[in-house]
Amino acid sequence: MTLAALDATSRPSVGHLLVRKEDEDEFVLGNPATGRFVVVPEAGARLIELLAAGQTVAEVADVLELELGEPVDVVDFVEMLVEAGLLDEREAAGEAAAERVEEAEPGKKVKYWVVSKIPPWVVKPLFGKAAWTFYVGCLVATLAMFATDHSLLPSYEDAFVVTDILLSVMITNVVVMGLAVVHEIWHAFAGAAAGVRSQLRLERRGIFTVLETDLTGLWALPPAKRYSPFLAGMAFDSFVLFAAVAPRFAWSRGWIDLNPNLVRFLAMLVLSQVGKLAFQTMAYLRTDMYLVMATATGCKNLHQVTRLGLKRLIRKLTPLEQRLLREADAKDLRVARWYRLLYLAGIIWMGWFAWTFILPAAKVTLGWASGVMVGAPVFSFYWWEGIALIAFAVVNLTAPLIVALRNRIRARRAAAVVAAEAAAVPA
């Protein structure tokens, strides 16, 4: 890529970029407004510092050559920032970021989730020391109740709250989706408390379709400040789980009296929250705990390095995959040696979960719906109820495939755009 307006006399506008030391000889360089971040060596951080001071490309090159004892291609570095999405071509040519924002194309403007725009002081009490003590206390108390009374542990049958299968499925899914949204809101709240805005999107993790809060901006913060936003969703889930288990525990001991319908509803909540918390521990699916572990170990691309390392054992890697593995960070390679065991265990767990919970529930739902359709008059209420159940089950089972197909189409379109832009730029 070559920027026609970028030359030795240019003064690239980089004052809005954030630079933070990540490791002994590595720095995080990013644009908080777009959530784009890259890791650069110390020379890259020094280069940004000089450009931010108003020096030209030629002046920065002279200073760096004097300090490092070797020439540095400043133009190439700035072009890399453009390709990474940290700068646009006008900023690279010297136009101020503030002058560019108003003219940005509507389709390229970052749309942050409204709940992430809450002032930090409003949500900080939800993630202070007292709050985290409460969240951890909820989880510990719940585990103690499970250990005391095994009947409180969830079963796939708990998904059916009432005898009417369609109504039961509707209740369960509405509640599960509602709690999933609040789970993500808690992530957004924790990000807002740290001064980071976020976006909400639909993604796929293995056989599951999930909502995901994009907290990319956290990589601009020191590692210690990332844990709270990463763990916020699990904190909320722990509270809900405790709120569902505690009444049933007291009821089973005869301490309180509960309506049987409420008991079944609470059991459904337990199944939902246990499933969510168990899912989040599946680091190989790049869940919340994966982000925590990657931060704690200082890894940069652990998931890809692990996946390629395992793939190499069963089939030959492509030239690009071989290069990615060969050039991988030393920390990623070292951690991947034991992380691959968790990766494999996660795959086994996902299969067990599908066999133990998802397939039995789907079998009951589809079996009941089929029986209703066969026995009920065509176009009657119960016939349509069977149709609705089958459609709902099919959508839930195929949703991950649909999301995967959507992501693949988007990736191909993005690659086509890049290829077209490269062909349009003169060599």
mmCIF file of N, CA and C in Angstrom, residues 157-201:
data_model
loop_
_atom_site.group_PDB
_atom_site.id
_atom_site.type_symbol
_atom_site.label_atom_id
_atom_site.label_comp_id
_atom_site.label_asym_id
_atom_site.label_seq_id
_atom_site.Cartn_x
_atom_site.Cartn_y
_atom_site.Cartn_z
ATOM 1 N N GLU A 157 -34.420 -32.038 32.680
ATOM 2 C CA GLU A 157 -35.862 -31.971 32.899
ATOM 3 C C GLU A 157 -36.282 -30.651 33.525
ATOM 4 N N ASP A 158 -35.324 -29.955 34.175
ATOM 5 C CA ASP A 158 -35.644 -28.678 34.810
ATOM 6 C C ASP A 158 -35.967 -27.591 33.787
ATOM 7 N N ALA A 159 -35.635 -27.846 32.512
ATOM 8 C CA ALA A 159 -35.937 -26.868 31.473
ATOM 9 C C ALA A 159 -37.433 -26.763 31.214
ATOM 10 N N PHE A 160 -38.200 -27.789 31.618
ATOM 11 C CA PHE A 160 -39.650 -27.818 31.381
ATOM 12 C C PHE A 160 -40.358 -27.386 32.666
ATOM 13 N N VAL A 161 -40.734 -26.122 32.706
ATOM 14 C CA VAL A 161 -41.285 -25.520 33.919
ATOM 15 C C VAL A 161 -42.728 -25.933 34.148
ATOM 16 N N VAL A 162 -43.521 -26.065 33.065
ATOM 17 C CA VAL A 162 -44.930 -26.437 33.162
ATOM 18 C C VAL A 162 -45.182 -27.641 32.259
ATOM 19 N N THR A 163 -46.370 -28.214 32.369
ATOM 20 C CA THR A 163 -46.679 -29.421 31.589
ATOM 21 C C THR A 163 -46.859 -29.127 30.108
ATOM 22 N N ASP A 164 -47.312 -27.922 29.768
ATOM 23 C CA ASP A 164 -47.450 -27.531 28.364
ATOM 24 C C ASP A 164 -46.053 -27.270 27.796
ATOM 25 N N ILE A 165 -45.607 -28.123 26.870
ATOM 26 C CA ILE A 165 -44.230 -28.043 26.377
ATOM 27 C C ILE A 165 -43.947 -26.698 25.701
ATOM 28 N N LEU A 166 -44.877 -26.235 24.839
ATOM 29 C CA LEU A 166 -44.645 -24.977 24.130
ATOM 30 C C LEU A 166 -44.517 -23.822 25.104
ATOM 31 N N LEU A 167 -45.438 -23.731 26.057
ATOM 32 C CA LEU A 167 -45.369 -22.653 27.047
ATOM 33 C C LEU A 167 -44.098 -22.758 27.875
ATOM 34 N N SER A 168 -43.715 -23.986 28.208
ATOM 35 C CA SER A 168 -42.496 -24.201 28.993
ATOM 36 C C SER A 168 -41.267 -23.739 28.228
ATOM 37 N N VAL A 169 -41.191 -24.109 26.950
ATOM 38 C CA VAL A 169 -40.058 -23.709 26.124
ATOM 39 C C VAL A 169 -39.995 -22.192 25.989
ATOM 40 N N MET A 170 -41.164 -21.566 25.811
ATOM 41 C CA MET A 170 -41.204 -20.113 25.676
ATOM 42 C C MET A 170 -40.729 -19.434 26.954
ATOM 43 N N ILE A 171 -41.216 -19.907 28.104
ATOM 44 C CA ILE A 171 -40.816 -19.311 29.381
ATOM 45 C C ILE A 171 -39.317 -19.458 29.588
ATOM 46 N N THR A 172 -38.819 -20.685 29.382
ATOM 47 C CA THR A 172 -37.396 -20.944 29.602
ATOM 48 C C THR A 172 -36.521 -20.075 28.714
ATOM 49 N N ASN A 173 -36.860 -20.005 27.432
ATOM 50 C CA ASN A 173 -36.018 -19.253 26.513
ATOM 51 C C ASN A 173 -36.099 -17.753 26.724
ATOM 52 N N VAL A 174 -37.268 -17.248 27.078
ATOM 53 C CA VAL A 174 -37.382 -15.814 27.373
ATOM 54 C C VAL A 174 -36.535 -15.455 28.586
ATOM 55 N N VAL A 175 -36.614 -16.286 29.622
ATOM 56 C CA VAL A 175 -35.834 -16.032 30.836
ATOM 57 C C VAL A 175 -34.339 -16.149 30.555
ATOM 58 N N VAL A 176 -33.939 -17.200 29.836
ATOM 59 C CA VAL A 176 -32.522 -17.404 29.533
ATOM 60 C C VAL A 176 -31.970 -16.250 28.697
ATOM 61 N N MET A 177 -32.727 -15.825 27.684
ATOM 62 C CA MET A 177 -32.268 -14.718 26.850
ATOM 63 C C MET A 177 -32.215 -13.412 27.643
ATOM 64 N N GLY A 178 -33.202 -13.210 28.503
ATOM 65 C CA GLY A 178 -33.186 -12.002 29.323
ATOM 66 C C GLY A 178 -31.977 -11.948 30.238
ATOM 67 N N LEU A 179 -31.670 -13.077 30.876
ATOM 68 C CA LEU A 179 -30.499 -13.129 31.756
ATOM 69 C C LEU A 179 -29.204 -13.001 30.965
ATOM 70 N N ALA A 180 -29.190 -13.525 29.735
ATOM 71 C CA ALA A 180 -27.995 -13.402 28.896
ATOM 72 C C ALA A 180 -27.736 -11.933 28.559
ATOM 73 N N VAL A 181 -28.806 -11.191 28.296
ATOM 74 C CA VAL A 181 -28.653 -9.759 27.995
ATOM 75 C C VAL A 181 -28.113 -9.020 29.218
ATOM 76 N N VAL A 182 -28.653 -9.329 30.406
ATOM 77 C CA VAL A 182 -28.166 -8.665 31.616
ATOM 78 C C VAL A 182 -26.721 -9.058 31.903
ATOM 79 N N HIS A 183 -26.368 -10.310 31.614
ATOM 80 C CA HIS A 183 -24.967 -10.759 31.731
ATOM 81 C C HIS A 183 -24.053 -9.850 30.912
ATOM 82 N N GLU A 184 -24.457 -9.573 29.672
ATOM 83 C CA GLU A 184 -23.645 -8.708 28.817
ATOM 84 C C GLU A 184 -23.690 -7.260 29.286
ATOM 85 N N ILE A 185 -24.832 -6.832 29.807
ATOM 86 C CA ILE A 185 -24.924 -5.470 30.351
ATOM 87 C C ILE A 185 -23.946 -5.300 31.508
ATOM 88 N N TRP A 186 -23.793 -6.372 32.309
ATOM 89 C CA TRP A 186 -22.851 -6.295 33.439
ATOM 90 C C TRP A 186 -21.416 -6.134 32.927
ATOM 91 N N HIS A 187 -21.098 -6.806 31.821
ATOM 92 C CA HIS A 187 -19.788 -6.591 31.198
ATOM 93 C C HIS A 187 -19.648 -5.123 30.773
ATOM 94 N N ALA A 188 -20.696 -4.595 30.133
ATOM 95 C CA ALA A 188 -20.658 -3.215 29.645
ATOM 96 C C ALA A 188 -20.551 -2.236 30.812
ATOM 97 N N PHE A 189 -21.264 -2.520 31.907
ATOM 98 C CA PHE A 189 -21.181 -1.663 33.090
ATOM 99 C C PHE A 189 -19.753 -1.646 33.646
ATOM 100 N N ALA A 190 -19.141 -2.831 33.745
ATOM 101 C CA ALA A 190 -17.780 -2.914 34.277
ATOM 102 C C ALA A 190 -16.799 -2.199 33.358
ATOM 103 N N GLY A 191 -17.026 -2.317 32.033
ATOM 104 C CA GLY A 191 -16.186 -1.579 31.099
ATOM 105 C C GLY A 191 -16.358 -0.091 31.273
ATOM 106 N N ALA A 192 -17.604 0.358 31.438
ATOM 107 C CA ALA A 192 -17.869 1.783 31.637
ATOM 108 C C ALA A 192 -17.212 2.279 32.919
ATOM 109 N N ALA A 193 -17.224 1.434 33.953
ATOM 110 C CA ALA A 193 -16.579 1.810 35.214
ATOM 111 C C ALA A 193 -15.084 2.022 35.032
ATOM 112 N N ALA A 194 -14.508 1.317 34.046
ATOM 113 C CA ALA A 194 -13.077 1.464 33.740
ATOM 114 C C ALA A 194 -12.831 2.509 32.659
ATOM 115 N N GLY A 195 -13.914 3.153 32.179
ATOM 116 C CA GLY A 195 -13.775 4.185 31.157
ATOM 117 C C GLY A 195 -13.709 3.664 29.742
ATOM 118 N N VAL A 196 -14.187 2.431 29.522
ATOM 119 C CA VAL A 196 -14.132 1.812 28.195
ATOM 120 C C VAL A 196 -15.543 1.561 27.678
ATOM 121 N N ARG A 197 -15.819 2.013 26.465
ATOM 122 C CA ARG A 197 -17.112 1.752 25.842
ATOM 123 C C ARG A 197 -17.072 0.423 25.095
ATOM 124 N N SER A 198 -18.248 -0.117 24.809
ATOM 125 C CA SER A 198 -18.301 -1.446 24.205
ATOM 126 C C SER A 198 -19.424 -1.539 23.186
ATOM 127 N N GLN A 199 -19.423 -2.653 22.458
ATOM 128 C CA GLN A 199 -20.450 -2.946 21.468
ATOM 129 C C GLN A 199 -21.022 -4.335 21.738
ATOM 130 N N LEU A 200 -22.297 -4.558 21.371
ATOM 131 C CA LEU A 200 -22.939 -5.852 21.533
ATOM 132 C C LEU A 200 -23.113 -6.501 20.169
ATOM 133 N N ARG A 201 -22.797 -7.802 20.074
ATOM 134 C CA ARG A 201 -22.931 -8.493 18.798
ATOM 135 C C ARG A 201 -23.286 -9.959 19.023
#
